[in-house]
Tab-separated table of C-alpha atoms and ligand atoms in Angstrom:
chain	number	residue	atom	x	y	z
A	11	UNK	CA	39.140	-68.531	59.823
A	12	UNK	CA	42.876	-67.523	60.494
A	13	UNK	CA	43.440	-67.178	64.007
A	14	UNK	CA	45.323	-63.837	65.129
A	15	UNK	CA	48.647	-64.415	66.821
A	16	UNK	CA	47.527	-62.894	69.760
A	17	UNK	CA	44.948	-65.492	70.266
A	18	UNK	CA	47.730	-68.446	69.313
A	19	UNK	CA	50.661	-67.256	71.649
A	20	UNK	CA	49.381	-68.532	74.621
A	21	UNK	CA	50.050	-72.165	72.897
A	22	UNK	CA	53.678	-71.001	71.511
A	23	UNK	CA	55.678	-71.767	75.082
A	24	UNK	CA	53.435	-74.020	76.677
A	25	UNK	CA	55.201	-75.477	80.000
A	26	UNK	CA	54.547	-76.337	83.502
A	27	UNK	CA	54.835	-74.082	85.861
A	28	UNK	CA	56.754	-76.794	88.285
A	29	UNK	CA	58.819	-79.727	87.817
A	30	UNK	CA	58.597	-82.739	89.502
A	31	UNK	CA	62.032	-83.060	90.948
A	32	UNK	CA	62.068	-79.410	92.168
A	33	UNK	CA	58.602	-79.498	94.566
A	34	UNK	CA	57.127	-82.640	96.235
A	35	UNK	CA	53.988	-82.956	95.015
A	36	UNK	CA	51.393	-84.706	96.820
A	37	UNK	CA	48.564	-84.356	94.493
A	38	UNK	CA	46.682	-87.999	95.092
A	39	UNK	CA	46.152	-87.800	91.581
A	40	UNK	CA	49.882	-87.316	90.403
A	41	UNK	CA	51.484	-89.722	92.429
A	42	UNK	CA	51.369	-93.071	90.477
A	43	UNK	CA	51.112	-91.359	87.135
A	44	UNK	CA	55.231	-89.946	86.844
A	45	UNK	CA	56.981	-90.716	84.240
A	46	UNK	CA	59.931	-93.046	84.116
A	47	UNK	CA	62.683	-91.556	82.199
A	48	UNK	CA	61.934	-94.420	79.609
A	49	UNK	CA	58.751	-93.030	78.996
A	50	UNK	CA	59.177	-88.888	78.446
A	51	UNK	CA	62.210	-90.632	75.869
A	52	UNK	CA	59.531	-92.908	74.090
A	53	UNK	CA	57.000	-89.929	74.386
A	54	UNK	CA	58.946	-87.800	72.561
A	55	UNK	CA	59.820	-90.697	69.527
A	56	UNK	CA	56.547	-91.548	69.007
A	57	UNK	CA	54.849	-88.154	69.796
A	58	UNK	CA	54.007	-87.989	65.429
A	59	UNK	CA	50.477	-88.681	64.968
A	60	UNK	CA	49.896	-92.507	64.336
A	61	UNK	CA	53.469	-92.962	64.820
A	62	UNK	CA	52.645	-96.571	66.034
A	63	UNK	CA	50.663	-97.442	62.655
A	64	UNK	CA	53.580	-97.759	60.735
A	65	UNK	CA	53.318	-101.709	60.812
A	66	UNK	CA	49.712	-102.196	61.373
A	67	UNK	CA	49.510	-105.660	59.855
A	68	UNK	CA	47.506	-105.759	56.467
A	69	UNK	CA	45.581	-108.909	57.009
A	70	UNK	CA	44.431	-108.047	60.736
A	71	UNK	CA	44.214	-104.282	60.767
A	72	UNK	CA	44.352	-103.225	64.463
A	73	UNK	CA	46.576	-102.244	67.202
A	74	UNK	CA	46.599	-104.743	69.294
A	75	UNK	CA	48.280	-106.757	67.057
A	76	UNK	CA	50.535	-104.357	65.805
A	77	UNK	CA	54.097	-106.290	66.286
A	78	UNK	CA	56.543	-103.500	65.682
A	79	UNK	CA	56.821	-101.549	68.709
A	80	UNK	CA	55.464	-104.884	70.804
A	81	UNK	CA	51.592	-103.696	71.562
A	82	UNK	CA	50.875	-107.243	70.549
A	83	UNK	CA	52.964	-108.792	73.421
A	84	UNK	CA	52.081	-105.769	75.727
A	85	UNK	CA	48.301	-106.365	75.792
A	86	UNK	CA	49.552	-110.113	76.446
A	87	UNK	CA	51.790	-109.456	79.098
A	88	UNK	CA	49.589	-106.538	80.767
A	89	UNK	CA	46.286	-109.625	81.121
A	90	UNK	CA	48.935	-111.878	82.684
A	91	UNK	CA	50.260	-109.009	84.866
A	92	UNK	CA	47.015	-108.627	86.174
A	93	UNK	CA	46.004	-112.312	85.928
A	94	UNK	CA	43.366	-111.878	83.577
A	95	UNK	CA	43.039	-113.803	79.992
A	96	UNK	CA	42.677	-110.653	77.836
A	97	UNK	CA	43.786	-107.169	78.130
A	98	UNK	CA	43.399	-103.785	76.055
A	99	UNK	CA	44.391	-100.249	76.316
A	100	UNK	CA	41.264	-97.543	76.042
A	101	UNK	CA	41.698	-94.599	76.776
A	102	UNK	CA	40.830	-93.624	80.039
A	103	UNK	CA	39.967	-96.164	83.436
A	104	UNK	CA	35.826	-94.484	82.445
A	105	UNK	CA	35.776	-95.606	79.195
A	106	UNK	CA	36.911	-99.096	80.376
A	107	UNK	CA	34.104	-99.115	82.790
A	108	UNK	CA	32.074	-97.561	80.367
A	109	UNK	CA	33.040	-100.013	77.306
A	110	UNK	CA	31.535	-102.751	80.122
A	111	UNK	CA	28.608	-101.391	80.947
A	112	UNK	CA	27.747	-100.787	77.630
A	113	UNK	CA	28.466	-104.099	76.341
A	114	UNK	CA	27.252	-105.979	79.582
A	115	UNK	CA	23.563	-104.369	80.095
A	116	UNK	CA	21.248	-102.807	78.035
A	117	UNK	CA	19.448	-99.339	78.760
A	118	UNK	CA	17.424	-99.348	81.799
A	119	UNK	CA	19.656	-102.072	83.605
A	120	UNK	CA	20.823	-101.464	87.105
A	121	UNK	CA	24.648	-101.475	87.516
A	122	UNK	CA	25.342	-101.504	91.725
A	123	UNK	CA	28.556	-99.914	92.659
A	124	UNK	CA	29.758	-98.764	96.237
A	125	UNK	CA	28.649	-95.385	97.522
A	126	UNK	CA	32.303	-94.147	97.389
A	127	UNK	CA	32.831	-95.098	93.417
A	128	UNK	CA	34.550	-91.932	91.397
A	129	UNK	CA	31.960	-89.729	89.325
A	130	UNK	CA	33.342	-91.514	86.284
A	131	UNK	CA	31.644	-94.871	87.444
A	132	UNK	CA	28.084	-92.746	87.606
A	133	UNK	CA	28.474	-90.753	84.301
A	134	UNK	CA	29.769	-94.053	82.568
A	135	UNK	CA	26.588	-95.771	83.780
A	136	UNK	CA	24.312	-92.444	82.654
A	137	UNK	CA	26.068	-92.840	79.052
A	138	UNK	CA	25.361	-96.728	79.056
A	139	UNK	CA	21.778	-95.533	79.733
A	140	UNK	CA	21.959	-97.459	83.147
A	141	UNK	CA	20.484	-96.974	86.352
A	142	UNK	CA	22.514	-97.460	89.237
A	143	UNK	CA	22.104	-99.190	93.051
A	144	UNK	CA	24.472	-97.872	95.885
A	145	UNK	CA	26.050	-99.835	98.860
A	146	UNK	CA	26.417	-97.826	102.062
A	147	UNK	CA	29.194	-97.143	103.710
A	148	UNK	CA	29.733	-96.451	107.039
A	149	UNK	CA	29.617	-92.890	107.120
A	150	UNK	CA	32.007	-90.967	109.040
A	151	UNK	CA	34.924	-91.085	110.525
A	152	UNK	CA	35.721	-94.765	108.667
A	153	UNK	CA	33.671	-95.005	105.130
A	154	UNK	CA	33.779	-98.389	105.330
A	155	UNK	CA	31.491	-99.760	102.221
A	156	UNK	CA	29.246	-102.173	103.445
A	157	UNK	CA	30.549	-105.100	101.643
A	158	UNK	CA	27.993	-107.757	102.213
A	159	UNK	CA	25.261	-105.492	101.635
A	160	UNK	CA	26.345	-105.747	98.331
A	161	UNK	CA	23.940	-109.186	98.436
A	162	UNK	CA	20.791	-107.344	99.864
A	163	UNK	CA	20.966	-104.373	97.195
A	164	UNK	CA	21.314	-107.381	94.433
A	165	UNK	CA	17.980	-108.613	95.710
A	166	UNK	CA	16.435	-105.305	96.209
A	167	UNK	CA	17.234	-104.533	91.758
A	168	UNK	CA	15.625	-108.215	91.321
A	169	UNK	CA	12.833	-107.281	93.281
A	170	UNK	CA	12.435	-103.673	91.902
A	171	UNK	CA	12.779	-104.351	88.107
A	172	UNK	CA	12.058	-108.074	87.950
A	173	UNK	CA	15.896	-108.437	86.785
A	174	UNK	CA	19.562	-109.316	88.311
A	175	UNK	CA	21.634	-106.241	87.547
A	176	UNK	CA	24.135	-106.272	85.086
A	177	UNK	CA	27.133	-105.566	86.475
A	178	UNK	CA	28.310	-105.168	89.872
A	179	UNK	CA	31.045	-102.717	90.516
A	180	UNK	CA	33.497	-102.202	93.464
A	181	UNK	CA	35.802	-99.547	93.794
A	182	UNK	CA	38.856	-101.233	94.865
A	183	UNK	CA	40.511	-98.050	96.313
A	184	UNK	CA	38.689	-95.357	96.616
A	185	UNK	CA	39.863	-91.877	95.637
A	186	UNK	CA	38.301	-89.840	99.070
A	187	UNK	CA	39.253	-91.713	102.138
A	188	UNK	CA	42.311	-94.400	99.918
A	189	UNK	CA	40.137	-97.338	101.497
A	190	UNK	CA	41.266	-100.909	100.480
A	191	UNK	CA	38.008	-103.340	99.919
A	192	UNK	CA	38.246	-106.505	100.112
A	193	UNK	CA	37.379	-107.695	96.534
A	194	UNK	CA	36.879	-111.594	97.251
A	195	UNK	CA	34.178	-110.441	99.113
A	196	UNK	CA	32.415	-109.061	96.630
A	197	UNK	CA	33.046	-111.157	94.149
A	198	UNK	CA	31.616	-114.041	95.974
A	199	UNK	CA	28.152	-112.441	96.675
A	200	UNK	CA	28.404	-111.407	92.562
A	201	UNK	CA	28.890	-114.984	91.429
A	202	UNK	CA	26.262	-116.594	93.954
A	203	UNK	CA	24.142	-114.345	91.577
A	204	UNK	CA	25.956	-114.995	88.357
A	205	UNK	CA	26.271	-111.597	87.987
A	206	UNK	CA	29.590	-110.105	85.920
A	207	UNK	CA	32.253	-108.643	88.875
A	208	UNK	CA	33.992	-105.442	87.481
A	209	UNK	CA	36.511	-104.166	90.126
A	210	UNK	CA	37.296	-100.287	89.426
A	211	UNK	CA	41.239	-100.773	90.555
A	212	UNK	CA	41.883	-97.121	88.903
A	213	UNK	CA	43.831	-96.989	92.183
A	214	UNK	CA	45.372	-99.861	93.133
A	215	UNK	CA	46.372	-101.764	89.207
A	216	UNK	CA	49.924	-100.574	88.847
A	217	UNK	CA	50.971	-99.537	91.603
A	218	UNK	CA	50.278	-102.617	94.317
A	219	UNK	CA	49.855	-106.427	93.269
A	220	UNK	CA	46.690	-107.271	91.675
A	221	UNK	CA	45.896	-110.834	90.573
A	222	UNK	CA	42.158	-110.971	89.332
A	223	UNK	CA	41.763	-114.554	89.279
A	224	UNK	CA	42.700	-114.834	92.752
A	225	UNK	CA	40.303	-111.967	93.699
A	226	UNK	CA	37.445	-113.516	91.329
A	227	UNK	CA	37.401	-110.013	89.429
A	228	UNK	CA	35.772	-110.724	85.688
A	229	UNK	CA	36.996	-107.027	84.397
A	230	UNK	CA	39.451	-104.924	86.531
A	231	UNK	CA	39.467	-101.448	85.139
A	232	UNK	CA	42.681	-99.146	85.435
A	233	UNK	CA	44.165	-95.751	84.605
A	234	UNK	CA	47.731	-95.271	83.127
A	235	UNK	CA	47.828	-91.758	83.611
A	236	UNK	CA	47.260	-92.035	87.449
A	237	UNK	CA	48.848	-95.613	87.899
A	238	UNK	CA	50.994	-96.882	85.591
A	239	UNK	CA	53.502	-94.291	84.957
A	240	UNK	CA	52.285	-93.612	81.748
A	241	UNK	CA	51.086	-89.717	80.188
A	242	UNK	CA	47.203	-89.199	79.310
A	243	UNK	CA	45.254	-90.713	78.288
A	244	UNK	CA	45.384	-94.302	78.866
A	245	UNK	CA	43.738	-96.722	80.592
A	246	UNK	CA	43.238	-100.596	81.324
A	247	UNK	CA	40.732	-102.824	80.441
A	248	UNK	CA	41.471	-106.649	81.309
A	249	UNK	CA	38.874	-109.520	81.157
A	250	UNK	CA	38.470	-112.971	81.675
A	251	UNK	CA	38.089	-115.124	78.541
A	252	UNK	CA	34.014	-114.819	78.946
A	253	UNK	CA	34.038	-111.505	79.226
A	254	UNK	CA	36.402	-111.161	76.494
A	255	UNK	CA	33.679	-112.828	74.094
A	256	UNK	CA	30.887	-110.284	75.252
A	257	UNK	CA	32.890	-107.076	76.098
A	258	UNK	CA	35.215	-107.286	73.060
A	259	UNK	CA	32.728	-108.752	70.177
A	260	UNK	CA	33.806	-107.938	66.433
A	261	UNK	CA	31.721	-105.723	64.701
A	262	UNK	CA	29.129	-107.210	62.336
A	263	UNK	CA	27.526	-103.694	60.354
A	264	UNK	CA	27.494	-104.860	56.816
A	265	UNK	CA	27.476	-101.718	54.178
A	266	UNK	CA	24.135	-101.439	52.843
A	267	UNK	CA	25.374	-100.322	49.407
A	268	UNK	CA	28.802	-101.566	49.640
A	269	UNK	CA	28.673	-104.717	51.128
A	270	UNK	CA	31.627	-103.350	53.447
A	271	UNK	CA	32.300	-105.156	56.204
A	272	UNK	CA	34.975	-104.894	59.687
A	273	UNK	CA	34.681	-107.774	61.161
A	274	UNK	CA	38.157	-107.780	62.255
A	275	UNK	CA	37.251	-104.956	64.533
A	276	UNK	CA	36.102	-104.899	68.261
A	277	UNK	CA	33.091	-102.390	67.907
A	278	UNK	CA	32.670	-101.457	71.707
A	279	UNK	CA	36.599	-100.093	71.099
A	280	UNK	CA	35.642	-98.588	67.816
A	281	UNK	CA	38.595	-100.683	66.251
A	282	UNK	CA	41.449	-98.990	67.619
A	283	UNK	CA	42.476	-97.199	70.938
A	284	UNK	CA	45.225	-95.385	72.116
A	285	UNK	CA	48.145	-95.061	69.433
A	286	UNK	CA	51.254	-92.932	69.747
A	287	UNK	CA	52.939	-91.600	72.117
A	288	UNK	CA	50.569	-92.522	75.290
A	289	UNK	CA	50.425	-95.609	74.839
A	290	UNK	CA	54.339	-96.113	74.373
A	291	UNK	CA	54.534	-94.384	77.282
A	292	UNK	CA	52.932	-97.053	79.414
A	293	UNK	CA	54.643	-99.707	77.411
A	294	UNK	CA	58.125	-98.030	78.340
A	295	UNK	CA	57.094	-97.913	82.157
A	296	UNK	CA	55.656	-101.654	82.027
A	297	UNK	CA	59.081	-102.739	83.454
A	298	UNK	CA	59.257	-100.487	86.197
A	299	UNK	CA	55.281	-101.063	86.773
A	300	UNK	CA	56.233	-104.763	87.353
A	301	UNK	CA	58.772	-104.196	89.795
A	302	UNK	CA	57.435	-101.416	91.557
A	303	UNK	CA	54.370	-103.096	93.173
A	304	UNK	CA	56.247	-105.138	94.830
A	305	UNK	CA	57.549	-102.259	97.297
A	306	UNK	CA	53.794	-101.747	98.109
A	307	UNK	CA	54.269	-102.676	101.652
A	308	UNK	CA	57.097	-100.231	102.171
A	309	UNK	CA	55.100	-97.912	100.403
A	310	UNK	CA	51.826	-98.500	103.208
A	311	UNK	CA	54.879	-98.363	105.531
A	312	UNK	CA	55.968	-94.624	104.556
A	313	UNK	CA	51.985	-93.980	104.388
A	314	UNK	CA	51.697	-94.757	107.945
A	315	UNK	CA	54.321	-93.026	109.181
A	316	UNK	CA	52.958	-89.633	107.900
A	317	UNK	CA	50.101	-90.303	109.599
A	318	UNK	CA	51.440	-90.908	113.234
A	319	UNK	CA	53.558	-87.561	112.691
A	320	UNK	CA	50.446	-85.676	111.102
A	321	UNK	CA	48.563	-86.288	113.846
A	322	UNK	CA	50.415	-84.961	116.378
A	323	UNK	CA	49.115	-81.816	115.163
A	324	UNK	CA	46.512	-80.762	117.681
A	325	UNK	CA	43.312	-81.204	116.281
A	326	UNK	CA	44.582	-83.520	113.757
A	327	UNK	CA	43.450	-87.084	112.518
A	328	UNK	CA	42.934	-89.126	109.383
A	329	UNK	CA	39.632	-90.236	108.832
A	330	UNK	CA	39.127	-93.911	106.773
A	331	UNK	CA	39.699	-97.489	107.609
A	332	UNK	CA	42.832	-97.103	110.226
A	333	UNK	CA	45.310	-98.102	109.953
A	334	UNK	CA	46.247	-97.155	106.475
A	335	UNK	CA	46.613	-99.963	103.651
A	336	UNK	CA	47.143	-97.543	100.815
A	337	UNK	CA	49.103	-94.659	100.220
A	338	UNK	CA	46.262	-92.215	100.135
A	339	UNK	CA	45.558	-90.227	102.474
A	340	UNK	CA	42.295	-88.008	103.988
A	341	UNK	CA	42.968	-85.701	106.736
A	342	UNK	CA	40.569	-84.148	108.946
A	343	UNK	CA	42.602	-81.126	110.868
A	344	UNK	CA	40.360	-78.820	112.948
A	345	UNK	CA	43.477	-77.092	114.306
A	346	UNK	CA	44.739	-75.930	111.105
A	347	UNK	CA	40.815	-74.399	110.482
A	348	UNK	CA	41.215	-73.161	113.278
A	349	UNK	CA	44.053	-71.357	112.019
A	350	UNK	CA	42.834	-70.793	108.891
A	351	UNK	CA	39.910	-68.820	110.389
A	352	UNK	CA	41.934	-65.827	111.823
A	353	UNK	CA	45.121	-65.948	109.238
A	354	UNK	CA	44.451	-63.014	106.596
A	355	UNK	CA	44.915	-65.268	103.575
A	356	UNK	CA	42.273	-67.809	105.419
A	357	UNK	CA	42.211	-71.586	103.853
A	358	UNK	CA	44.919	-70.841	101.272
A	359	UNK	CA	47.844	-70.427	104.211
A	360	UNK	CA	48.053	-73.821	104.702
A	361	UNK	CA	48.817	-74.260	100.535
A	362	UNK	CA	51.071	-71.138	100.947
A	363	UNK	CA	53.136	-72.221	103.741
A	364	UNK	CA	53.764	-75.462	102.296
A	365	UNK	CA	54.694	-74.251	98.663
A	366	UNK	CA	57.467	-72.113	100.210
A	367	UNK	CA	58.698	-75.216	102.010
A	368	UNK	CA	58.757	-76.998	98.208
A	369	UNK	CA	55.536	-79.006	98.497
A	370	UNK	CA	52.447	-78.697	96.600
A	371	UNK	CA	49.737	-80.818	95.500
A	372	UNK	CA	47.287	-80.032	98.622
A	373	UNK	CA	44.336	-78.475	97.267
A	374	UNK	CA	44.352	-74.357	97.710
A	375	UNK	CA	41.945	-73.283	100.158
A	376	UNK	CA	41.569	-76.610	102.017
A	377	UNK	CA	42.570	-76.817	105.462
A	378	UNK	CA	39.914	-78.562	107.362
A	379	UNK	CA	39.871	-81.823	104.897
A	380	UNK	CA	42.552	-82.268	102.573
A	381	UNK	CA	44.264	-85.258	100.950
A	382	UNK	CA	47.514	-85.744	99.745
A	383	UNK	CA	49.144	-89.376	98.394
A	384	UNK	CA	52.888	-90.766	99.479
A	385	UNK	CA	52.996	-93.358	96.835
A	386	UNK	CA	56.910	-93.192	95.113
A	387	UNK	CA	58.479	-90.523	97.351
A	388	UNK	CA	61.509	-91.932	99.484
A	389	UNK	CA	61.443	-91.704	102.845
A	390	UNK	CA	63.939	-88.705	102.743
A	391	UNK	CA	61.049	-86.626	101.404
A	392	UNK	CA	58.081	-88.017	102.956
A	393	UNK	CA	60.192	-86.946	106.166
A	394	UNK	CA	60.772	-83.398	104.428
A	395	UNK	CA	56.678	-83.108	104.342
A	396	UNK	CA	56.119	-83.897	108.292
A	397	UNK	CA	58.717	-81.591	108.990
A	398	UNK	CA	56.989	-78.507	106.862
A	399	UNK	CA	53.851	-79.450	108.469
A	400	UNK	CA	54.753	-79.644	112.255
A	401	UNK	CA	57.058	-75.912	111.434
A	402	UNK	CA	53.753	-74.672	110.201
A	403	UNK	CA	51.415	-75.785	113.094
A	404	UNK	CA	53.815	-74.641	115.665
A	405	UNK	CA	54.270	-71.414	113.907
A	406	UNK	CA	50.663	-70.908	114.494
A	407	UNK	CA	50.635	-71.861	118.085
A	408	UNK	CA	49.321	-75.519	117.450
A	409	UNK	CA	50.496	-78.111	120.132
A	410	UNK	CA	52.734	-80.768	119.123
A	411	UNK	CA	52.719	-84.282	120.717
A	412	UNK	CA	55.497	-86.434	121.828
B	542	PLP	C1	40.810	-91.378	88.977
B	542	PLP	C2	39.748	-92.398	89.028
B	542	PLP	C3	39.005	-92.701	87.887
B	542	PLP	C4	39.189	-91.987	86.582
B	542	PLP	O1	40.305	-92.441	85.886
B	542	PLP	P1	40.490	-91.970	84.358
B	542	PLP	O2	41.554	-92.863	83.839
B	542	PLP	O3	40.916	-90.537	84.388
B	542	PLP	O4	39.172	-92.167	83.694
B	542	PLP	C5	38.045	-93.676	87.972
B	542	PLP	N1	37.813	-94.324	89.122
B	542	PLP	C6	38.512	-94.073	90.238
B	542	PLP	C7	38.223	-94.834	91.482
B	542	PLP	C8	39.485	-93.093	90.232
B	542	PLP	O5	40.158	-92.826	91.358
């Protein structure tokens, strides 16, 4: 079926509609994911279909050991980043989780995750053909998860379906309230029950320091797209050596006509991942990556200081563990609702406002909860936000503290 051209120009000039250096965008989901400038170049050279296949060695056909670009040292030097044994790239931080579950449980195991884990944990359990537990949290204003309760809901699977679960998950930073859990925690209560550890650090791998061994994880999941500097879609799957064995097991299917046989591929990865131009991507930020997280505490620093001028916005505080120890933020503003509820264009003022000032990224509509993320803009700018907020409030007759 030939397509008409009317139904093909909407493809012809496809752009976004901002660029990043022009507006400040505060998208939590944007922040960590920018490309370096090494990366849109690398994007662009290896943007040809399997342009990284070129060299795929004959003997052990499969990316990761693919020599020529380096994937072969890159999934070597991204497990010792992390301090893990083994490391691969998958496509996406839920396939990693889901690659685990699968290979970890078998249908009708529970996995237990916090109460705060992203819908990808859930739906990646569903598609495993898992059940899963919850942990509370503390409900509002904090959301603290409930860390050692992680121990009680363990007991309460082995008493429900005569088995341990299969994998416990926490969220390491969660994408509503940007809480930082204490991992070792966890981890501790999951190995009392010899139960595999996976620590969802979609949030936190890439853009702070993260050494799994010290924080007992057994997997640590990640996204390149929202952490590593690196374009969709990629993502971060890094294992201990005994996880390695289960997780990433060759394929044994034997051909029932042919004989055929893969054994040189990992089956849960369906041989080979991300190629191309994503992947390279990551690969060309990896330096950066490395160096980056270890501004993390000037980048809690800048995080904090939104927050103090935020809040002196009447009406105005951030809801979550306080004080901040990650760059996301949640926002609870009753005086901008307040506003919102007599201004003609209701909710979407607040978006309006701030896009005129050169900021965008906080959700259209939203004025009583919103979120935004700090991570990687300098102070200069971060300073440029406070100030469009405070014009706005006192535009709109909003007190402003000292
Ligand atoms: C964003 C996010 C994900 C999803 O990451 P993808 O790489 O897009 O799959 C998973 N978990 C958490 C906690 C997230 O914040």
């Amino acid at each position: 079926m030939k397509l008409s051209e009317e139904r093909l120009k909407k493809y012809r000039n496809l752009r976004r509609d901002f660029k990043e250096d022009r507006y400040i965008n505060l998208n939590p989901i944007q922040r960590g994911g920018v490309l370096t400038a090494e990366a849109r170049e690398a994007l662009a050279e290896f943007g040809d279909g399997y342009s990284t296949c070129d060299w795929c060695p004959a003997k052990t056909p499969r990316l990761d050991k693919v020599t020529r670009p380096p994937i072969a040292d890159f999934v070597e030097d991204l497990a010792e980043f992390l301090g893990m044994d083994v490391a691969r790239v998958v496509t996406r931080c839920r396939e990693a989780q889901f690659i685990a579950f699968r290979m970890l449980g078998r249908p009708g195991d529970v996995v237990v995750i916090d109460s705060l884990a992203h819908y990808s944990t859930y739906v990646a359990a569903e598609l495993a053909m898992m059940k899963i537990k919850e942990v509370p949290n503390s409900g509002y204003p904090e959301f603290r998860v409930d860390l050692d309760a992680y121990a009680a809901k363990i007991e309460e699977v082995k008493r429900e379906t005569g088995k341990l679960p299969a994998v416990v998950v926490l969220t390491h930073v969660d994408y509503l309230y940007g809480n930082l859990n204490d991992a070792r925690r966890v981890a501790e209560i999951a190995h009392e029950y010899e139960v595999p550890f996976l620590l969802n650090a979609a949030y936190t791998a890439g853009v702070m320091p993260i050494d799994g061994r010290e924080l007992g994880a057994d997997i640590i999941t990640g996204s390149g797209h929202k952490s590593w500097a690196a374009s969709a879609s990629t993502g971060v799957l890094a294992l201990t050596k005994e996880m390695a064995k289960r997780v990433l097991a060759p394929s044994q299917i034997v051909g029932d006509l042919t004989g055929r046989k893969f054994s040189i591929k990992e089956y849960a990865l369906l041989g080979c991942t991300v190629m191309g131009g994503p992947l390279i991507s990551m690969m060309a930020s990896f330096p950066h990556v490395v160096e980056r997280v270890e501004r993390w505490p000037e980048e809690v620093e800048n995080a904090r200081w939104l927050v103090e001028q935020l809040e002196r916005i009447e009406g105005t505080r951030q809801l979550g563990v306080r004080p901040k120890d990650h760059t996301l933020i949640h926002m609870e503003s009753e005086g901008l609702y307040e506003v919102s509820r007599h201004h003609k264009r209701r909710g979407f003022f607040l978006y309006e406002e701030l896009r005129d000032r050169g900021i965008v990224g906080i959700q259209p509509g939203l004025t009583k909860h919103f979120k935004l993320n700090t991570y990687g803009l300098s102070r200069e700018r971060i300073e440029k936000v406070a100030e469009a907020f405070l014009e706005i409030a006192e535009k709109y007759g909003l007190s402003i503290s000292k």
